[in-house]
Coordinates of C-alpha atoms in Angstrom, one line a residue:
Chain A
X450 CA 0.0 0.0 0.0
X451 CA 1.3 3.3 -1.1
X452 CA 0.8 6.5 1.0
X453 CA -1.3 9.2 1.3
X454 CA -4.0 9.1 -1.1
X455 CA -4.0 5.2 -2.3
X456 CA -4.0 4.8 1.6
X457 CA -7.8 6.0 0.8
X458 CA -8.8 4.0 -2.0
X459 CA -6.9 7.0 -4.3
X460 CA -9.4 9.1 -3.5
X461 CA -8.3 12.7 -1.9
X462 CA -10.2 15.5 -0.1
X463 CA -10.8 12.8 3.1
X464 CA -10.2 14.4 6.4
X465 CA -9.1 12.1 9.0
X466 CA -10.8 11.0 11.9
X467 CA -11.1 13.6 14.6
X468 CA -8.7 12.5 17.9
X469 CA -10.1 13.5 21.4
X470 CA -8.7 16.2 23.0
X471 CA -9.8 15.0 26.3
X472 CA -8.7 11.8 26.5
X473 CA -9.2 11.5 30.2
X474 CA -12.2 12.4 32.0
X475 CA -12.7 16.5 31.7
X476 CA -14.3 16.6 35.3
X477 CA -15.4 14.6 38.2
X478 CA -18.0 11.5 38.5
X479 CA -19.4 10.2 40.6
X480 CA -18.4 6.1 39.6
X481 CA -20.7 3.2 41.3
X482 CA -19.9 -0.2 41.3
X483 CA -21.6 -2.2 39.3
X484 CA -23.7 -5.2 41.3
X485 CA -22.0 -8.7 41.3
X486 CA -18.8 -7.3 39.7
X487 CA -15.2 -7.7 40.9
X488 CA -13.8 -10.6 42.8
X489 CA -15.8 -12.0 46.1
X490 CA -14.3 -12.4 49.4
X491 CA -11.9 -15.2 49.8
X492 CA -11.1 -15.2 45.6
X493 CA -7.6 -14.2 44.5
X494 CA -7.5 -12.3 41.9
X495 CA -4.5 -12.3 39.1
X496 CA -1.7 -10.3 39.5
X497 CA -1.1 -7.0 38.1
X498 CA -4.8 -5.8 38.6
X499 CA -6.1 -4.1 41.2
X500 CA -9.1 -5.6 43.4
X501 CA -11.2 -2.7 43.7
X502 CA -12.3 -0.2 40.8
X503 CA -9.7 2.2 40.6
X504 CA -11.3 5.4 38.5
X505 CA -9.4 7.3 36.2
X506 CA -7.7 10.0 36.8
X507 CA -9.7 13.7 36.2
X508 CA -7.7 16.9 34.5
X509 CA -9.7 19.8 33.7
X510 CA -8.8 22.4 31.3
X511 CA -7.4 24.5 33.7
X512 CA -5.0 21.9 34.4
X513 CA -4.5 20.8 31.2
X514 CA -3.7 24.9 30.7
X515 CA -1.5 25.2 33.5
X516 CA 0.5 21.7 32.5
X517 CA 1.1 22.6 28.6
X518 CA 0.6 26.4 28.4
X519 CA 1.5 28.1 31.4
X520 CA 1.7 31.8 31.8
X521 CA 5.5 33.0 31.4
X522 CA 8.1 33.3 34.9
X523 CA 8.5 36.8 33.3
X524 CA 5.9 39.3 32.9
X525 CA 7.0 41.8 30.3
X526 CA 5.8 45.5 30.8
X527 CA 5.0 47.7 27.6
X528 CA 8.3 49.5 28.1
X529 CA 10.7 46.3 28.7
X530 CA 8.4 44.6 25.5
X531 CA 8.7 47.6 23.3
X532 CA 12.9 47.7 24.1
X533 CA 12.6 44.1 23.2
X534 CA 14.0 42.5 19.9
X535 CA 11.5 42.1 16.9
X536 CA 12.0 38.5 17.0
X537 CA 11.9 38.2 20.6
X538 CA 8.5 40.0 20.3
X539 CA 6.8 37.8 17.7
X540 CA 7.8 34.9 20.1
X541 CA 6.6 36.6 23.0
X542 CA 3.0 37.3 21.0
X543 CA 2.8 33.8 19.2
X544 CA 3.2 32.0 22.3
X545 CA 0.4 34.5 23.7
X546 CA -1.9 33.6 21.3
X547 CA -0.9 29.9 21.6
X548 CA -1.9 30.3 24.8
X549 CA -5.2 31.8 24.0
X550 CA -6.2 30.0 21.1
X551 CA -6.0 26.8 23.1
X552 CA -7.9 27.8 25.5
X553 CA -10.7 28.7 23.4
X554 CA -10.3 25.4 21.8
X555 CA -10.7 23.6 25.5
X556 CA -13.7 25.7 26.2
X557 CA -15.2 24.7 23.4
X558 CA -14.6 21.2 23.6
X559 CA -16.0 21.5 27.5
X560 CA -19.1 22.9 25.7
X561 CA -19.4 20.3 23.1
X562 CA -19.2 17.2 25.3
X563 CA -21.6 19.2 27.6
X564 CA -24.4 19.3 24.5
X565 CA -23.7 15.6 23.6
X566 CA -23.9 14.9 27.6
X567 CA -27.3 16.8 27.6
X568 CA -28.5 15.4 24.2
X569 CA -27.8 11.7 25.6
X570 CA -29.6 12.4 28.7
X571 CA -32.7 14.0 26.6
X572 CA -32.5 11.0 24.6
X573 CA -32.6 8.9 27.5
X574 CA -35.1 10.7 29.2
X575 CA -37.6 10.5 25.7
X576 CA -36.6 6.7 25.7
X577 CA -37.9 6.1 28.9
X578 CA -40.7 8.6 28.4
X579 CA -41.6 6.6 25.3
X580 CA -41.6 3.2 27.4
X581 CA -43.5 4.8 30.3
X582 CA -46.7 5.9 27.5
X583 CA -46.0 2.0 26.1
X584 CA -46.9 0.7 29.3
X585 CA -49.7 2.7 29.7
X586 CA -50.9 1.9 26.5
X587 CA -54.3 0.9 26.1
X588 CA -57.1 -0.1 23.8
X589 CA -58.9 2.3 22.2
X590 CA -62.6 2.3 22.9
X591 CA -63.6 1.1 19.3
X592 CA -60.8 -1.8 19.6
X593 CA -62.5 -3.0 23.7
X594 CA -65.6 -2.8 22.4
X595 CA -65.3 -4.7 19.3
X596 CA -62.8 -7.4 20.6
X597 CA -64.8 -11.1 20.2
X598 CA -65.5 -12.9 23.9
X599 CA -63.3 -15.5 22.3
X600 CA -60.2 -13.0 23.0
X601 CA -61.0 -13.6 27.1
X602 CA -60.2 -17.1 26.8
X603 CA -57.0 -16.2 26.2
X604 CA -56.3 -14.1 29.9
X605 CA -57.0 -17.4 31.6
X606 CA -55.7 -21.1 30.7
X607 CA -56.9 -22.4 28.1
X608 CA -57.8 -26.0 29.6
X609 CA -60.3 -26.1 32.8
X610 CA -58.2 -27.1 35.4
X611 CA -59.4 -30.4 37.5
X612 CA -60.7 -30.5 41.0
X613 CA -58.9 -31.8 43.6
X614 CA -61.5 -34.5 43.3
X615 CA -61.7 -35.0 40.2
X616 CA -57.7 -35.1 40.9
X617 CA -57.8 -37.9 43.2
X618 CA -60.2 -40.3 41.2
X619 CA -58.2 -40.2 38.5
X620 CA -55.0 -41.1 40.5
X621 CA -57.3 -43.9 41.9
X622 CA -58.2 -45.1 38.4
X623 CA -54.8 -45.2 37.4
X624 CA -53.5 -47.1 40.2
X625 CA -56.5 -49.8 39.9
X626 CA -55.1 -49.8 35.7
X627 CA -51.8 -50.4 36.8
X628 CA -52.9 -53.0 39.7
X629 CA -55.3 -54.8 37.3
X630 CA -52.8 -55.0 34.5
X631 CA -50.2 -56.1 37.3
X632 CA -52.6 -58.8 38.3
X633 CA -52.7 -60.0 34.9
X634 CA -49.1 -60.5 34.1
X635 CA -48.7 -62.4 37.4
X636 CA -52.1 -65.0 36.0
X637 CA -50.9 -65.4 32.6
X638 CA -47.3 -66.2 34.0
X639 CA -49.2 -68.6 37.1
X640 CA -51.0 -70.0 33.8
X641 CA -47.9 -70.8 31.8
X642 CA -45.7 -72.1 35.0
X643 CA -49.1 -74.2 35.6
X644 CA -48.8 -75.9 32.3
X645 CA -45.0 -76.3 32.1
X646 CA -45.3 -78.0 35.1
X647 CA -48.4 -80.2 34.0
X648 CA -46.7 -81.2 30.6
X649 CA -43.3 -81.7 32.6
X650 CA -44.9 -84.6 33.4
X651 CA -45.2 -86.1 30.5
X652 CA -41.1 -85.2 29.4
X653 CA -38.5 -87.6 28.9
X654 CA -36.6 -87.4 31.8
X655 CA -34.4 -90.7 31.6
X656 CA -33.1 -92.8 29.1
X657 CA -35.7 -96.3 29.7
X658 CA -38.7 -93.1 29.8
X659 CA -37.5 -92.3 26.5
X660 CA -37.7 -95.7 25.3
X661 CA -40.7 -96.7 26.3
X662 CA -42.2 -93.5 24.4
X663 CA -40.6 -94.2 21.4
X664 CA -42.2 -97.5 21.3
X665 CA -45.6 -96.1 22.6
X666 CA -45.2 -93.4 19.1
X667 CA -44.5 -96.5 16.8
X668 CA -46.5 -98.9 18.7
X669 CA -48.9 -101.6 16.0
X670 CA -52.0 -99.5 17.6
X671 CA -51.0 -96.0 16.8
X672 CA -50.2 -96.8 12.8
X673 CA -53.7 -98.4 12.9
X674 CA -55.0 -95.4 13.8
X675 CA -53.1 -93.2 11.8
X676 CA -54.1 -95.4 8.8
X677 CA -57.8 -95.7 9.6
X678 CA -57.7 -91.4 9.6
X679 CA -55.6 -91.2 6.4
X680 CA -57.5 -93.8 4.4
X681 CA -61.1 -93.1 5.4
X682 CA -62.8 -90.1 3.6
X683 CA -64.5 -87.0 4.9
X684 CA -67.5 -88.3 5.4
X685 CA -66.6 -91.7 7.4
X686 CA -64.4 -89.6 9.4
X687 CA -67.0 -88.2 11.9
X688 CA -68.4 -91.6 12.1
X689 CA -65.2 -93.3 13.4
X690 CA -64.9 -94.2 17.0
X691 CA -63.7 -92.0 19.1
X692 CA -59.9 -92.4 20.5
X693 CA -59.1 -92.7 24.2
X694 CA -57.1 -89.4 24.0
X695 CA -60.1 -87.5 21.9
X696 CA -61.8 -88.2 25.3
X697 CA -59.4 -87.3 27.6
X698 CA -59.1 -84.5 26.4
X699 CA -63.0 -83.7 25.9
X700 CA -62.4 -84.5 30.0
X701 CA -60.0 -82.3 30.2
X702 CA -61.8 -79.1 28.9
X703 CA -64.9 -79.6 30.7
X704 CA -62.6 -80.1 33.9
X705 CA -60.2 -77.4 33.2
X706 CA -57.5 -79.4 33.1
X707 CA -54.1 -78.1 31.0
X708 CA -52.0 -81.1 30.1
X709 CA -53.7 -83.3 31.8
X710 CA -53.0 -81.8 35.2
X711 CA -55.3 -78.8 36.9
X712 CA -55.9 -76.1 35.1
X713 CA -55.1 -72.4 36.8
X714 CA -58.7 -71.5 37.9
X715 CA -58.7 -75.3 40.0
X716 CA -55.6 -74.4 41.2
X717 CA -56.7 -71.3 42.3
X718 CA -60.4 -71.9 43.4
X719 CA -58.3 -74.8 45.7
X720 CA -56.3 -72.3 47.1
X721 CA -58.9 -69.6 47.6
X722 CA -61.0 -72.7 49.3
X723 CA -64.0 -72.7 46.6
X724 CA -63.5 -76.0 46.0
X725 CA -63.4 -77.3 49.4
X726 CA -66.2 -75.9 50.3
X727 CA -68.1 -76.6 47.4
X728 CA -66.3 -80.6 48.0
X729 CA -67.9 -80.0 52.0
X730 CA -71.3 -79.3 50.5
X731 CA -71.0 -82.2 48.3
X732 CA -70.7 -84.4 51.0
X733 CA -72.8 -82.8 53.3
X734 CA -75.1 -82.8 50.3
X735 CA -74.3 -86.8 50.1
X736 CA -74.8 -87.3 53.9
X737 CA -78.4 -85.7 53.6
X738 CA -79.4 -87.9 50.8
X739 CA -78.5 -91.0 52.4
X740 CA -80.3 -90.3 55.8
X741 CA -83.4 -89.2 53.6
X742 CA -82.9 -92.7 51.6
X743 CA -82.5 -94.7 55.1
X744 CA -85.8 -93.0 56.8
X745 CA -87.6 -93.5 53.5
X746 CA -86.6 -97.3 53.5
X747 CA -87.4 -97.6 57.0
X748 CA -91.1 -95.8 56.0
X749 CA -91.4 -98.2 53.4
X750 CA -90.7 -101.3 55.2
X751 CA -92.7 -100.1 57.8
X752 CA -95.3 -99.7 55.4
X753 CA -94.4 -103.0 54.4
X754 CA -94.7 -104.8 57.5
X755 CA -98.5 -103.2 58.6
X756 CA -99.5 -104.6 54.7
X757 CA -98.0 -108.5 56.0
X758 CA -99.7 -107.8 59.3
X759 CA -103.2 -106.5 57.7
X760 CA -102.8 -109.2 54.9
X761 CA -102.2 -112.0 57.6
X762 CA -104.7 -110.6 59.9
X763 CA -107.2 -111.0 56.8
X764 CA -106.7 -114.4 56.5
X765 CA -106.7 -115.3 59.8
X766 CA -110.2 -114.2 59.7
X767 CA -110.8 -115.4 56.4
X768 CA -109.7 -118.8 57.6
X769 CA -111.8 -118.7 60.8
X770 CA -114.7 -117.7 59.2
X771 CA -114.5 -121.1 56.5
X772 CA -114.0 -123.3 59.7
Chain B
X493 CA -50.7 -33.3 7.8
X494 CA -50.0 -32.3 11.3
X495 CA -52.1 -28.8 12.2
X496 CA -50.2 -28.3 15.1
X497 CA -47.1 -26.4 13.4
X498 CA -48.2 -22.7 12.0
X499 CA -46.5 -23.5 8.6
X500 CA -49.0 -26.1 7.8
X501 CA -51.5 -24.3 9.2
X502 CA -51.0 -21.3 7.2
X503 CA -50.9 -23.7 4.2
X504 CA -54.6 -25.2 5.6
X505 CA -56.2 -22.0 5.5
X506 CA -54.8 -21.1 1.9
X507 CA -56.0 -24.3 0.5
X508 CA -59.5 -23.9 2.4
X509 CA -60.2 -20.7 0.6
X510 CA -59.4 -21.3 -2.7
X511 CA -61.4 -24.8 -2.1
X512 CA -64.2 -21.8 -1.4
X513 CA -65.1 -23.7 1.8
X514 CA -67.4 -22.0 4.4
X515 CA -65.3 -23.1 7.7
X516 CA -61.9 -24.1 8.2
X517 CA -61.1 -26.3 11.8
X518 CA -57.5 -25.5 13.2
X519 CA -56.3 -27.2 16.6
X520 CA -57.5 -25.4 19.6
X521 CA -53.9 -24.3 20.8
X522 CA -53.3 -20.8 22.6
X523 CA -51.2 -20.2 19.5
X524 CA -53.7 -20.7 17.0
X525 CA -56.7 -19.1 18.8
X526 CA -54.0 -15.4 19.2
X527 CA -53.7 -15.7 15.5
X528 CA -57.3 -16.1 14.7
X529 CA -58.4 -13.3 16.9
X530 CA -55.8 -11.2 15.1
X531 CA -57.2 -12.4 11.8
X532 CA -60.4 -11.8 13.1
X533 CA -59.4 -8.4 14.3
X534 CA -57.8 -7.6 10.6
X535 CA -60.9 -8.4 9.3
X536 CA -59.7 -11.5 7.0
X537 CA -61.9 -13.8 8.9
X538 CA -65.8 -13.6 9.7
X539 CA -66.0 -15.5 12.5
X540 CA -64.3 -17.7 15.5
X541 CA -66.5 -20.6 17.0
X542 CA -65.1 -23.1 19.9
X543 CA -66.1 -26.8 18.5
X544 CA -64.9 -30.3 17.7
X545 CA -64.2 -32.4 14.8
X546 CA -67.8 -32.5 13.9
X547 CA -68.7 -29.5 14.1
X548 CA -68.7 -25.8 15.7
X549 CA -70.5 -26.2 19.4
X550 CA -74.3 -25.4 19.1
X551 CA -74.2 -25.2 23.3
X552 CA -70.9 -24.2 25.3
X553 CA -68.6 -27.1 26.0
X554 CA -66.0 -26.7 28.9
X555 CA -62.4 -27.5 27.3
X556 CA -60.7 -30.5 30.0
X557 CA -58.2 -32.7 30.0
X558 CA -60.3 -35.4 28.9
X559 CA -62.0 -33.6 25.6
X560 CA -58.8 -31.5 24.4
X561 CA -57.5 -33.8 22.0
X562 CA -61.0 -33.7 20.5
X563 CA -61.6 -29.7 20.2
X564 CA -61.1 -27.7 17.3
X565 CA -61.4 -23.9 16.5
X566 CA -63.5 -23.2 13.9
X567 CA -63.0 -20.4 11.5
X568 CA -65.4 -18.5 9.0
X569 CA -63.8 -17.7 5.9
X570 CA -64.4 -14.7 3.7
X571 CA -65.1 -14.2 0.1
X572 CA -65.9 -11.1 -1.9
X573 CA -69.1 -10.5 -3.8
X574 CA -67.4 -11.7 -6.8
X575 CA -66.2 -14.9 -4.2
X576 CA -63.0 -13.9 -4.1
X577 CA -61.2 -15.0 -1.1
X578 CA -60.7 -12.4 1.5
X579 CA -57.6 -13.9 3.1
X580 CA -55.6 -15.1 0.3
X581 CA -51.6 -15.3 1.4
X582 CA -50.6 -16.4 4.6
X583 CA -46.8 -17.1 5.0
X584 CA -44.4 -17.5 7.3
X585 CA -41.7 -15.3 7.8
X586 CA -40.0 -16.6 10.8
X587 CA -39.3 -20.7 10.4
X588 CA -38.0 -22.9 13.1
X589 CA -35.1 -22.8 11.0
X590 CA -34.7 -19.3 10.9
X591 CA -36.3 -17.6 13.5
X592 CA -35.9 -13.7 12.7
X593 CA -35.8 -11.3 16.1
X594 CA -35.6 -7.6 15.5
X595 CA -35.2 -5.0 17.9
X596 CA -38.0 -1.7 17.9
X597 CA -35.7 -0.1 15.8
X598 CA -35.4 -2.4 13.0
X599 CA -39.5 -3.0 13.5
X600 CA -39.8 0.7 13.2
X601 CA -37.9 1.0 9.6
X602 CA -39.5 -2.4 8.4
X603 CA -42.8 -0.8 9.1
X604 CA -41.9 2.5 7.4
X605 CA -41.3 0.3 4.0
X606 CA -37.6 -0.5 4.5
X607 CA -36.4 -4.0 3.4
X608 CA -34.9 -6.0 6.9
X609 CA -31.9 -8.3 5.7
X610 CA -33.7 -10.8 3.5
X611 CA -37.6 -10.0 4.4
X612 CA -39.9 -7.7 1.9
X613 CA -41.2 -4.6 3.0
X614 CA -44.9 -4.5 4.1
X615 CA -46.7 -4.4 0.9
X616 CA -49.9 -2.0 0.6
X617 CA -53.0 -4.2 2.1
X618 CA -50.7 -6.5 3.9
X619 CA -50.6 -7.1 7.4
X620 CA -47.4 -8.8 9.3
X621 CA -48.1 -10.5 12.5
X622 CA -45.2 -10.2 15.6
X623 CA -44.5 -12.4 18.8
X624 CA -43.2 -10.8 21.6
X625 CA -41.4 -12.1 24.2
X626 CA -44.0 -12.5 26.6
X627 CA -45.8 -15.0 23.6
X628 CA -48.2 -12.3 22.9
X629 CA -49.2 -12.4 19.0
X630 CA -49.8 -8.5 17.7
X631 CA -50.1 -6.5 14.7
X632 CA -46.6 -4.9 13.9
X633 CA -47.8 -1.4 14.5
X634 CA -49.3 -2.7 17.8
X635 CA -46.0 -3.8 18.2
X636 CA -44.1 -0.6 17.7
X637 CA -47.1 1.3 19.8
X638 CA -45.8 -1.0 22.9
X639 CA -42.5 -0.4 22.3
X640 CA -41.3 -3.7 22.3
X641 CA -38.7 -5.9 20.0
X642 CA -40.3 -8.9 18.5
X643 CA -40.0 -12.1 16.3
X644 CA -41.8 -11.4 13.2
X645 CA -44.0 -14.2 12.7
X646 CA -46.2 -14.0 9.9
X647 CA -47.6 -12.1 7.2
X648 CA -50.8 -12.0 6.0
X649 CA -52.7 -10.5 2.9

């Protein structure tokens, strides 16, 4: 990059950036530290920084003046000035205008930063203005008297809340769902176990057991059978006789057995006691019968025994009366 | 189609008025029922019912846990004389994808006609719905009447 004007793009007649003439703060502030800022009690903090907020230093213009454009040690009168050289003399009257000039160029700065101090606090203050009539805004009276009910809905939630009633029974009808689908996870396992264990009967458990099955599968009897199904047609086949294991398991299902042990609701009506009562009643049932079967024997052969008597009795007389 | 994301349901209420259909049913959300009272408020649709799938409610039905999945807002749709649809464009401008925020100064010059980054200026007739950040739905000059940034949402026309 070249200098001066291809610095800009080769374009001329841009004025740099203004610098600040204050760099540090003109006069004092009053500086407050900010909430939750800095290091807490008990925390180190890194070296070469200070703990607390330190603020910058302040230097007005008048001691900017009295740092970079003092008055002279030596005040000259009119006289000594007018015995003075001509050189000496402009020097003397630059430096006085110096003087001068830069003062009016710090008073004017002190007045600038004062208007963009009180234009940023007008601004401020219209912000704030601006959010206060925001927040007091309302509806016009056309717009609240025209607004649908259906906007209302929205200032509440949107879903009637339950009761605490209607709160508890549905916790209530969840936990009988939860109890009653419990319940039948444990049955259909109980069910399962229940068979396994029936059928477990019938497993080949040892080598002569395994045998003896594998004859009872190939056995004379069983190909018979087998035959008689796959020769006979449709028709004969309902006629055939029934086979021993057709019927125990016709048994079986009126019984509720499951592999030809008890079923889960025997099991369980045993356990519950159903079936010993209902096996009580039965015999009490039984009991009652019998004595009602004995008394009515004895009536009869009572019965019996006053017929002999009345029948002998008759010919008695009968027999008398011929003699 | 699910109802429940604006996009679609923007895309809903297009199809129903160029089907010509008398009523359009959109889920009963809080978010749906702040943009049809701001349509209904713009004037692009006649008329907001509470109802179900079958039907608008002929007698009040309390909204519960038990019957929200079956509750439906209702809409009445607008045509012309010459049965024109009323609301014709619905779009969105700010997608889950790209959600676009803008402080009250950018709302300000979008509403004055400027073009903000990719997004059109308001067209004459058109209407651009905001969200603020307390989830209320509002007109953009609503918006800029309150004073407060937004999420420009939709626009309308």
């Amino acid at each position: 990059m070249g200098k001066g004007a291809l610095k800009f793009g080769g374009k001329s007649g841009i004025l740099p950036v203004p610098r600040q003439i204050f760099k540090k703060p003109y006069k004092h502030q009053v500086y407050q530290k900010e909430q939750d800022t800095g290091y807490a009690e008990g925390i180190l903090h890194p070296k070469g920084i200070t703990r607390d907020f330190v603020p910058p230093k302040v230097f007005t213009p008048e001691s900017r003046l009295l740092k970079s454009a003092a008055q002279p040690k030596k005040q000259f009168s009119p006289e000594e000035f007018s015995k003075l050289p001509t050189a000496q003399q402009y020097r003397i009257k630059n430096a006085e205008l110096r003087r001068a000039y830069l003062k009016e160029s710090y008073d004017a700065e002190v007045k600038r930063l004062e208007r963009v101090e009180y234009a940023k606090q007008k601004s401020e203050e219209e912000k704030a203005q601006m959010k206060l009539e925001a927040d007091n805004h309302d509806k016009s009276k056309a717009e609240l008297y025209t607004i649908p009910t259906i906007e209302s809905y929205l200032s509440g939630p949107l879903i009637k809340p339950r009761t605490p009633e209607q709160k508890e029974a549905l916790q209530l009808k969840k936990e009988a769902n939860r109890l009653q689908q419990e319940l039948d996870v444990k049955t259909n396992k109980a069910i399962k176990l229940l068979e396994l264990y029936n059928a477990s009967a019938a497993f080949a458990i040892t080598e002569s057991k395994l045998e003896l099955m594998v004859d009872a599968a190939f056995s004379e009897s069983k190909l018979i059978d087998a035959n008689n199904i796959t020769n006979s047609s449709v028709e004969k086949l309902h006629r055939l006789p029934s086979t021993s294991e057709f019927d125990s398991a016709l048994k079986d299902a009126i019984v509720g057995n499951v592999n030809k042990g008890p079923g889960f609701d025997v099991v369980n009506d045993t356990l519950n006691g159903y079936n010993g009562e209902l096996h009580s009643l039965a015999e009490q049932l039984k009991i009652e019968k019998r004595e009602k079967a004995k008394l009515e024997t004895s009536l009869k052969e009572a019965n019996m025994r006053k017929l002999h008597e009345e029948m002998m009795n008759e010919r008695k007389a009968a027999s008398v009366q011929d003699n | 189609m699910s109802l429940v994301n604006l996009a679609n349901t923007c895309a809903h209420l297009q199809n129903c008025t160029m089907a010509k259909l008398p009523l359009a049913k959109i889920p009963y959300t809080r978010l749906h029922l702040q943009i049809a009272v701001e349509l209904y408020k713009e004037g692009f649709i006649g008329s907001i019912q509470r109802g179900s799938i079958s039907g608008p409610d002929l007698t009040p039905v309390d909204v519960t846990h038990d019957n929200i999945s079956t509750r439906r807002i209702w809409l009445g749709l607008k045509y012309n004389q010459n049965s024109n649809p009323v609301l014709k464009n619905l779009h969105l401008i700010s997608k889950p994808s790209r959600k676009v925020y803008c402080t009250i100064d950018e709302l300000k010059n979008f509403a004055i006609g400027k073009r903000l980054r990719f997004i059109k200026p308001p067209q004459p007739g058109e209407v651009i719905f905001v969200r603020t950040k307390k989830n209320e739905i509002l007109n953009l000059h609503e918006a800029i009447k309150k004073n407060l940034d937004a999420e420009l949402l939709c626009r309308v026309s």
